[in-house]
Tab-separated table of C-alpha atoms in Angstrom:
chain	number	residue	atom	x	y	z
A	1	MET	CA	98.159	128.811	72.855
A	2	THR	CA	94.964	129.197	74.810
A	3	ASN	CA	94.091	132.486	76.483
A	4	GLN	CA	91.776	130.784	78.923
A	5	GLN	CA	92.079	132.246	82.397
A	6	PRO	CA	91.179	130.477	85.677
A	7	ASP	CA	88.334	132.775	86.697
A	8	ASN	CA	86.061	130.057	88.052
A	9	LEU	CA	88.164	127.328	89.571
A	10	ASP	CA	86.542	124.087	90.666
A	11	PHE	CA	88.539	123.638	93.859
A	12	ASN	CA	89.265	125.985	96.721
A	13	LEU	CA	92.406	127.812	95.640
A	14	GLY	CA	91.713	131.094	97.374
A	15	VAL	CA	92.172	134.576	95.929
A	16	ILE	CA	95.971	134.698	96.357
A	17	ASN	CA	96.492	131.342	94.642
A	18	GLN	CA	94.176	132.290	91.786
A	19	SER	CA	96.346	135.352	91.205
A	20	SER	CA	99.509	133.216	91.299
A	21	LEU	CA	98.000	130.756	88.848
A	22	ARG	CA	97.236	133.584	86.432
A	23	LYS	CA	100.879	134.702	86.682
A	24	VAL	CA	102.020	131.200	85.718
A	25	ILE	CA	99.705	131.103	82.726
A	26	ARG	CA	100.744	134.604	81.661
A	27	THR	CA	104.420	133.584	81.907
A	28	ILE	CA	103.805	130.545	79.715
A	29	THR	CA	101.907	132.651	77.192
A	30	LEU	CA	104.505	135.409	76.964
A	31	SER	CA	107.542	133.106	77.000
A	32	GLN	CA	106.734	130.921	74.017
A	33	GLY	CA	109.911	130.454	71.998
A	34	ALA	CA	112.064	132.018	74.717
A	35	PHE	CA	113.669	130.788	77.909
A	36	SER	CA	112.590	132.062	81.324
A	37	LEU	CA	113.255	130.841	84.843
A	38	ILE	CA	110.553	130.755	87.518
A	39	LEU	CA	110.646	129.532	91.117
A	40	LEU	CA	107.280	128.279	92.356
A	41	ARG	CA	107.384	128.669	96.123
A	42	CYS	CA	105.215	126.145	97.970
A	43	ASN	CA	105.930	124.086	101.073
A	44	TYR	CA	103.593	121.189	100.299
A	45	THR	CA	104.032	118.549	97.623
A	46	PHE	CA	100.321	117.699	97.652
A	47	PHE	CA	99.459	121.295	96.732
A	48	GLN	CA	102.180	121.444	94.097
A	49	GLN	CA	100.480	118.491	92.439
A	50	GLN	CA	97.075	120.177	92.667
A	51	ILE	CA	98.393	123.281	90.942
A	52	PHE	CA	100.009	121.211	88.195
A	53	ASN	CA	96.781	119.277	87.642
A	54	LYS	CA	94.838	122.536	87.411
A	55	LEU	CA	97.273	123.870	84.828
A	56	GLN	CA	96.847	120.700	82.803
A	57	GLU	CA	93.089	121.282	82.824
A	58	ILE	CA	93.339	124.940	81.860
A	59	GLU	CA	96.055	124.757	79.229
A	60	THR	CA	95.562	123.031	75.895
A	61	VAL	CA	99.294	122.576	75.272
A	62	LYS	CA	101.578	120.063	76.863
A	63	ILE	CA	103.422	121.046	80.026
A	64	LYS	CA	106.254	118.595	80.617
A	65	ARG	CA	106.792	117.390	84.177
A	66	ILE	CA	109.973	115.795	85.544
A	67	TYR	CA	111.067	114.701	89.031
A	68	PHE	CA	114.586	115.028	90.388
A	69	PRO	CA	115.730	111.681	91.852
A	70	PRO	CA	117.310	111.770	95.333
A	71	ASN	CA	120.755	110.892	93.933
A	72	VAL	CA	120.959	113.741	91.385
A	73	THR	CA	124.213	115.755	91.542
A	74	THR	CA	123.876	118.383	88.803
A	75	LEU	CA	121.018	120.571	87.695
A	76	TYR	CA	121.341	120.974	83.933
A	77	ALA	CA	122.623	117.454	83.140
A	78	ASN	CA	119.689	115.799	84.906
A	79	ILE	CA	117.123	117.980	83.154
A	80	ALA	CA	118.746	117.380	79.748
A	81	THR	CA	118.896	113.622	80.330
A	82	GLN	CA	115.258	113.371	81.381
A	83	LEU	CA	114.031	115.518	78.489
A	84	GLY	CA	116.126	113.844	75.808
A	85	ASP	CA	116.732	115.138	72.301
A	86	GLU	CA	113.206	114.510	71.052
A	87	TRP	CA	111.582	116.741	73.638
A	88	LYS	CA	114.322	119.400	73.445
A	89	ASN	CA	113.704	119.771	69.715
A	90	GLU	CA	109.946	120.072	70.105
A	91	LYS	CA	108.196	123.416	70.301
A	92	ALA	CA	107.702	123.118	74.045
A	93	ALA	CA	105.233	125.102	76.123
A	94	ALA	CA	106.830	124.758	79.565
A	95	LEU	CA	108.741	122.440	81.858
A	96	MET	CA	107.879	121.928	85.511
A	97	VAL	CA	110.508	120.404	87.826
A	98	PHE	CA	109.508	118.603	91.037
A	99	GLY	CA	111.520	116.941	93.801
A	100	LEU	CA	114.278	119.376	94.775
A	101	GLU	CA	113.334	118.909	98.429
A	102	SER	CA	114.176	115.185	98.240
A	103	VAL	CA	117.650	115.581	96.694
A	104	GLN	CA	120.246	114.163	99.068
A	105	ASN	CA	123.216	116.266	97.942
A	106	ILE	CA	121.160	119.423	97.525
A	107	ASP	CA	124.009	121.818	98.387
A	108	LYS	CA	126.119	120.486	95.508
A	109	VAL	CA	123.184	120.651	93.091
A	110	LEU	CA	122.375	124.243	94.027
A	111	THR	CA	126.020	125.291	93.873
A	112	SER	CA	126.049	124.030	90.285
A	113	ALA	CA	122.909	126.039	89.531
A	114	ASN	CA	124.846	129.289	88.993
A	115	GLN	CA	126.765	127.660	86.142
A	116	ALA	CA	123.675	125.831	84.881
A	117	ARG	CA	121.624	128.942	84.181
A	118	GLU	CA	123.558	129.776	81.011
A	119	GLU	CA	123.272	126.186	79.784
A	120	LEU	CA	119.538	126.263	80.431
A	121	ARG	CA	119.109	129.506	78.510
A	122	ASN	CA	121.239	128.353	75.581
A	123	ASN	CA	119.512	124.982	75.188
A	124	PHE	CA	115.851	125.498	76.071
A	125	ASN	CA	113.487	127.956	74.434
A	126	PHE	CA	110.625	127.644	76.892
A	127	PRO	CA	109.974	128.591	80.555
A	128	ILE	CA	111.220	126.257	83.267
A	129	PHE	CA	109.397	126.225	86.610
A	130	PHE	CA	111.122	124.833	89.715
A	131	TRP	CA	108.999	123.943	92.736
A	132	VAL	CA	110.842	125.027	95.896
A	133	ASN	CA	109.895	124.969	99.558
A	134	ASP	CA	111.138	127.559	102.055
A	135	PRO	CA	114.210	125.571	103.212
A	136	ILE	CA	115.273	125.031	99.570
A	137	LEU	CA	114.647	128.691	98.734
A	138	ARG	CA	116.888	129.779	101.610
A	139	LYS	CA	119.611	127.478	100.307
A	140	ILE	CA	119.252	128.912	96.789
A	141	ILE	CA	119.661	132.445	98.143
A	142	ARG	CA	122.818	131.379	99.988
A	143	LEU	CA	124.405	128.971	97.482
A	144	ALA	CA	123.136	130.210	94.114
A	145	PRO	CA	122.420	133.943	94.451
A	146	ASP	CA	122.891	134.637	90.722
A	147	PHE	CA	120.434	131.858	89.859
A	148	LYS	CA	117.924	133.335	92.332
A	149	ASN	CA	118.351	136.897	91.010
A	150	TRP	CA	117.720	135.679	87.478
A	151	ALA	CA	114.462	133.985	88.441
A	152	THR	CA	110.944	135.220	89.086
A	153	THR	CA	109.270	133.846	92.217
A	154	ILE	CA	105.570	132.985	92.380
A	155	GLU	CA	104.091	131.748	95.657
A	156	PHE	CA	101.289	129.271	96.371
A	157	LYS	CA	99.780	128.613	99.807
A	158	PRO	CA	97.095	125.996	100.498
A	159	PRO	CA	93.920	127.177	102.245
A	160	SER	CA	93.732	126.370	105.958
A	161	SER	CA	91.045	123.743	105.388
A	162	GLN	CA	93.361	121.794	103.091
A	163	LEU	CA	96.246	122.043	105.550
A	164	LEU	CA	94.059	120.658	108.328
A	165	ASP	CA	92.927	117.792	106.091
A	166	PHE	CA	96.555	117.147	105.106
A	167	ILE	CA	97.682	116.890	108.744
A	168	GLN	CA	94.753	114.639	109.640
A	169	GLN	CA	95.230	112.264	106.723
A	170	GLU	CA	99.002	111.947	107.048
A	171	THR	CA	99.053	111.484	110.825
A	172	ASP	CA	96.322	108.842	110.549
A	173	LYS	CA	98.501	106.956	108.050
A	174	ILE	CA	101.548	107.166	110.307
A	175	PHE	CA	99.574	105.924	113.323
A	176	ALA	CA	98.434	103.009	111.159
A	177	GLY	CA	102.084	102.140	110.407
A	178	ASP	CA	102.028	103.387	106.811
A	179	ILE	CA	105.546	104.830	106.941
A	180	THR	CA	108.223	104.961	104.271
A	181	ASN	CA	111.378	105.920	106.132
A	182	ILE	CA	112.984	107.326	102.976
A	183	LEU	CA	110.240	109.957	102.649
A	184	PHE	CA	109.371	110.289	106.338
A	185	ALA	CA	111.810	113.147	107.041
A	186	TYR	CA	110.317	115.258	104.218
A	187	LEU	CA	106.788	114.522	105.416
A	188	CYS	CA	107.708	115.557	108.969
A	189	GLN	CA	109.127	118.784	107.618
A	190	GLU	CA	105.876	119.522	105.779
A	191	LEU	CA	103.780	118.691	108.845
A	192	ALA	CA	105.882	120.980	111.047
A	193	ILE	CA	105.570	123.819	108.522
A	194	ALA	CA	101.812	123.196	108.233
A	195	LYS	CA	101.408	123.505	111.998
A	196	GLN	CA	103.419	126.736	112.001
A	197	ASP	CA	101.482	128.154	109.033
A	198	LEU	CA	98.146	127.452	110.674
A	199	GLN	CA	99.243	129.031	113.939
A	200	GLN	CA	100.448	132.142	112.099
A	201	ARG	CA	97.034	132.381	110.449
A	202	GLY	CA	95.387	132.327	113.874
A	203	GLU	CA	93.962	128.832	113.481
A	204	VAL	CA	93.545	126.841	116.695
A	205	LEU	CA	94.461	123.181	116.230
A	206	ASN	CA	92.137	120.777	117.985
A	207	PRO	CA	93.699	118.567	120.698
A	208	SER	CA	93.404	115.431	118.540
A	209	ILE	CA	95.534	116.915	115.745
A	210	ASN	CA	98.057	118.243	118.246
A	211	ALA	CA	98.337	114.825	119.884
A	212	SER	CA	98.786	113.165	116.489
A	213	LEU	CA	101.557	115.601	115.588
A	214	GLU	CA	103.265	114.960	118.933
A	215	TYR	CA	103.386	111.268	118.053
A	216	VAL	CA	104.822	111.959	114.588
A	217	PHE	CA	107.476	114.342	115.921
A	218	GLY	CA	108.312	111.818	118.640
A	219	TYR	CA	108.850	109.102	116.050
A	220	ARG	CA	111.007	111.474	114.000
A	221	ASP	CA	113.206	112.191	117.036
A	222	TYR	CA	113.396	108.486	117.880
A	223	LEU	CA	114.716	107.707	114.396
A	224	ASP	CA	117.305	110.472	114.848
A	225	ASP	CA	118.301	109.048	118.267
A	226	ASN	CA	117.077	112.205	120.030
A	227	LEU	CA	115.580	109.958	122.670
A	228	ASP	CA	114.767	112.469	125.421
A	229	SER	CA	112.950	114.720	122.965
A	230	ALA	CA	111.087	111.706	121.545
A	231	LEU	CA	110.107	110.686	125.064
A	232	GLU	CA	108.620	114.104	125.747
A	233	HIS	CA	106.614	114.118	122.496
A	234	TYR	CA	105.307	110.585	123.109
A	235	GLN	CA	104.247	111.341	126.671
A	236	GLN	CA	102.328	114.433	125.546
A	237	SER	CA	100.546	112.380	122.894
A	238	LEU	CA	99.811	109.481	125.257
A	239	LYS	CA	98.228	111.822	127.795
A	240	PHE	CA	95.585	112.926	125.279
A	241	TRP	CA	94.766	109.426	124.014
A	242	GLN	CA	94.393	108.191	127.589
A	243	GLU	CA	92.023	111.052	128.389
A	244	SER	CA	90.010	110.352	125.232
A	245	ASN	CA	90.094	106.578	125.891
A	246	ASN	CA	91.481	105.696	122.474
A	247	LEU	CA	92.927	102.262	123.274
A	248	ASP	CA	94.374	101.626	119.821
A	249	ARG	CA	96.550	104.718	119.924
A	250	GLN	CA	97.372	104.225	123.582
A	251	GLY	CA	98.791	100.821	122.727
A	252	THR	CA	100.841	102.247	119.860
A	253	LEU	CA	102.291	104.961	122.110
A	254	LEU	CA	103.117	102.474	124.866
A	255	VAL	CA	105.060	100.293	122.420
A	256	ASN	CA	107.013	103.293	121.186
A	257	LEU	CA	107.755	104.455	124.727
A	258	GLY	CA	109.028	100.966	125.459
A	259	LEU	CA	111.255	101.148	122.380
A	260	ILE	CA	112.846	104.354	123.665
A	261	TYR	CA	113.885	102.665	126.899
A	262	TYR	CA	114.955	99.571	124.945
A	263	ARG	CA	117.209	101.805	122.866
A	264	LYS	CA	118.518	103.634	125.941
A	265	ALA	CA	119.326	100.315	127.634
A	266	SER	CA	121.089	99.053	124.502
A	267	ILE	CA	123.239	102.192	124.371
A	268	ASN	CA	124.047	102.197	128.090
A	269	GLN	CA	125.656	98.818	128.619
A	270	VAL	CA	126.538	99.525	132.275
A	271	ASP	CA	123.921	99.788	135.032
A	272	ASN	CA	120.961	99.600	132.657
A	273	LYS	CA	118.643	97.286	134.586
A	274	ASN	CA	116.237	100.109	135.390
A	275	LEU	CA	116.017	101.009	131.698
A	276	TRP	CA	115.165	97.421	130.751
A	277	GLU	CA	112.522	97.377	133.476
A	278	GLN	CA	110.995	100.581	132.117
A	279	ALA	CA	110.850	99.010	128.659
A	280	ARG	CA	109.248	95.884	130.160
A	281	ASN	CA	106.550	97.932	131.904
A	282	TYR	CA	105.544	99.750	128.728
A	283	PHE	CA	105.507	96.582	126.622
A	284	GLN	CA	103.408	94.798	129.259
A	285	GLN	CA	100.876	97.642	129.248
A	286	SER	CA	100.667	97.594	125.456
A	287	LEU	CA	100.179	93.829	125.552
A	288	GLU	CA	97.135	94.131	127.798
A	289	ILE	CA	95.584	96.802	125.582
A	290	PHE	CA	96.097	94.842	122.352
A	291	LYS	CA	94.549	91.783	123.971
A	292	GLN	CA	91.573	93.886	125.034
A	293	ILE	CA	90.949	95.309	121.566
A	294	GLN	CA	91.846	92.017	119.868
A	295	ARG	CA	94.590	93.440	117.643
A	296	THR	CA	96.541	90.245	117.038
A	297	ASP	CA	98.836	91.938	114.543
A	298	LEU	CA	100.010	94.486	117.112
A	299	LEU	CA	99.916	91.931	119.909
A	300	SER	CA	102.459	89.771	118.072
A	301	ARG	CA	105.062	92.491	118.028
A	302	SER	CA	104.557	93.362	121.696
A	303	LEU	CA	104.935	89.696	122.653
A	304	THR	CA	108.256	89.460	120.850
A	305	LEU	CA	109.552	92.738	122.268
A	306	LEU	CA	108.613	91.698	125.788
A	307	CYS	CA	110.313	88.314	125.316
A	308	GLN	CA	113.464	90.125	124.245
A	309	VAL	CA	113.375	92.273	127.372
A	310	TYR	CA	112.854	89.206	129.609
A	311	LEU	CA	115.880	87.680	127.907
A	312	LYS	CA	117.940	90.808	128.611
A	313	LEU	CA	116.807	90.792	132.250
A	314	GLN	CA	117.366	87.009	132.432
A	315	THR	CA	113.954	86.517	134.036
A	316	TRP	CA	113.728	82.970	132.725
A	317	ASP	CA	110.420	81.925	134.283
A	318	GLU	CA	108.616	84.943	132.812
A	319	LEU	CA	110.278	84.318	129.448
A	320	GLU	CA	109.242	80.656	129.390
A	321	GLN	CA	105.652	81.487	130.225
A	322	LEU	CA	105.387	84.275	127.677
A	323	VAL	CA	107.091	82.489	124.787
A	324	ASP	CA	104.562	79.659	125.070
A	325	GLN	CA	101.753	82.192	124.576
A	326	SER	CA	103.660	83.859	121.758
A	327	LEU	CA	104.293	80.604	119.903
A	328	LYS	CA	100.612	79.643	119.929
A	329	ILE	CA	99.635	82.953	118.356
A	330	HIS	CA	102.417	83.059	115.771
A	331	GLN	CA	101.800	79.507	114.561
A	332	GLN	CA	98.275	80.469	113.536
A	333	ASN	CA	99.225	82.900	110.764
A	334	ASN	CA	101.821	82.665	107.999
A	335	ASN	CA	102.291	86.440	108.192
A	336	TYR	CA	103.910	85.971	111.594
A	337	GLN	CA	106.675	83.608	110.445
A	338	LEU	CA	109.493	85.961	111.436
A	339	PHE	CA	108.004	86.259	114.934
A	340	TRP	CA	107.652	82.479	114.929
A	341	ALA	CA	111.358	82.082	114.171
A	342	LYS	CA	112.153	84.464	117.018
A	343	ASP	CA	110.063	82.311	119.371
A	344	TYR	CA	112.259	79.314	118.590
A	345	GLY	CA	115.289	81.504	119.186
A	346	PHE	CA	113.926	82.283	122.665
A	347	LEU	CA	113.268	78.583	123.259
A	348	ALA	CA	116.869	77.846	122.270
A	349	GLU	CA	118.080	80.442	124.789
A	350	LEU	CA	115.910	78.848	127.488
A	351	ALA	CA	117.263	75.399	126.663
A	352	LEU	CA	120.851	76.675	126.852
A	353	TYR	CA	120.094	78.231	130.255
A	354	LYS	CA	118.853	74.830	131.445
A	355	ALA	CA	121.897	73.129	129.877
A	356	ASN	CA	119.598	71.045	127.648
A	357	LEU	CA	121.926	71.144	124.651
A	358	ILE	CA	120.050	68.733	122.381
A	359	GLU	CA	116.838	70.730	122.758
A	360	ALA	CA	118.743	73.997	122.203
A	361	LYS	CA	120.196	72.554	118.988
A	362	ASN	CA	116.762	71.482	117.753
A	363	GLN	CA	115.162	74.843	118.534
A	364	ALA	CA	117.948	76.792	116.815
A	365	GLU	CA	117.702	74.547	113.749
A	366	THR	CA	113.927	75.076	113.636
A	367	ALA	CA	114.418	78.858	113.768
A	368	LEU	CA	116.861	78.616	110.852
A	369	GLU	CA	114.439	76.459	108.839
A	370	ILE	CA	111.611	78.962	109.318
A	371	LEU	CA	113.921	81.794	108.359
A	372	GLU	CA	114.970	79.932	105.208
A	373	ASN	CA	111.302	79.529	104.222
A	374	ILE	CA	110.814	83.281	104.639
A	375	LYS	CA	113.898	84.078	102.571
A	376	GLN	CA	112.686	81.911	99.687
A	377	SER	CA	109.600	84.105	99.325
A	378	ASN	CA	111.610	87.359	99.379
A	379	THR	CA	113.702	88.570	96.466
A	380	VAL	CA	116.047	90.483	98.799
A	381	ASP	CA	117.814	88.893	101.756
A	382	ILE	CA	117.040	91.198	104.684
A	383	PHE	CA	117.417	88.651	107.470
A	384	THR	CA	121.198	88.302	107.722
A	385	ASN	CA	121.358	89.382	111.376
A	386	GLU	CA	118.621	86.950	112.326
A	387	GLN	CA	120.414	84.113	110.559
A	388	VAL	CA	123.732	84.914	112.231
A	389	TYR	CA	122.031	84.970	115.643
A	390	TYR	CA	120.398	81.557	115.194
A	391	GLN	CA	123.658	80.115	113.867
A	392	PHE	CA	125.365	81.500	116.970
A	393	LEU	CA	122.798	79.734	119.183
A	394	LEU	CA	123.331	76.550	117.185
A	395	GLY	CA	127.072	76.882	117.682
A	396	LYS	CA	126.660	77.373	121.424
A	397	SER	CA	124.505	74.268	121.641
């Protein structure tokens, strides 16, 4: 076992984190051949990974890393399964467990932790480190107090400069549409904690970062159907991007504001004309901006959304004019095939309105053909609703 200590670290840990890192190394050194339980308190997965990487550089022995999958239900059984007999029988240095924050049934897992501690001690003769954020730590205190009392807690906090970089990088990705909904809730939680941490340290966030966070929190609330809260966040964000003349982000905010009113109108089936008109106004504004900055990819979506609103409002002349523009754009790029199918769905609706049943039949069949071509290039069928809709139009014709 190496006695190397992290006196001169090559990235900005800060004095407190250097001390915490030494505690981890000392625990590993003193616990060889014996079980110990350590909670590593850190609210940010990116910093957890940095600390692990630094340990791998400093230590000459292997530190095993495992991740808890979201569907895990028990603590000990999952660790034992992932380690397997070969690893369990090795002379291990340490185990580091990631992913508790992503476990779906976390209350059940933590409730089982009180029973699991004896199994861990009886079966593993090396220290086990669990990364926990503040929400998970609070749950451990409430649901597994014996487990918590048995453990040592070591805390890591990223420097303010890294937190600011983290917020900037992640919000830029979200604005660019790089969103995985499965992980989005955890990312939002980290961003909210990062903002709070920075404020508690006396850091003043620049208006650009604040506006980016308002957009992210608005999108989070929209996904949770907290529409009024989402509306407020979006409007705060839009105000800044209008003042700074950032057309790209203005367009993105306008689309999302339109989606809020689209959702409100869909929920309120009675007396919702004003809501549809609000959605139309925002989509029209976004359309003009995307034309101006020549963002055809974003323009395509706004065209389709606006066509859908015209259909809801039954403004047939506007729909006919817009769908012609939409079709010309979507036919130019194979990436827009789903939008292209939707265009033919709109044309089928127009033909039905005009009682031109043969044309409606042809347009619906064309939409189904395009959809079938898309499905052949996808291993998973995710277009069932679209297919049912076009078959419905075909049936009506």
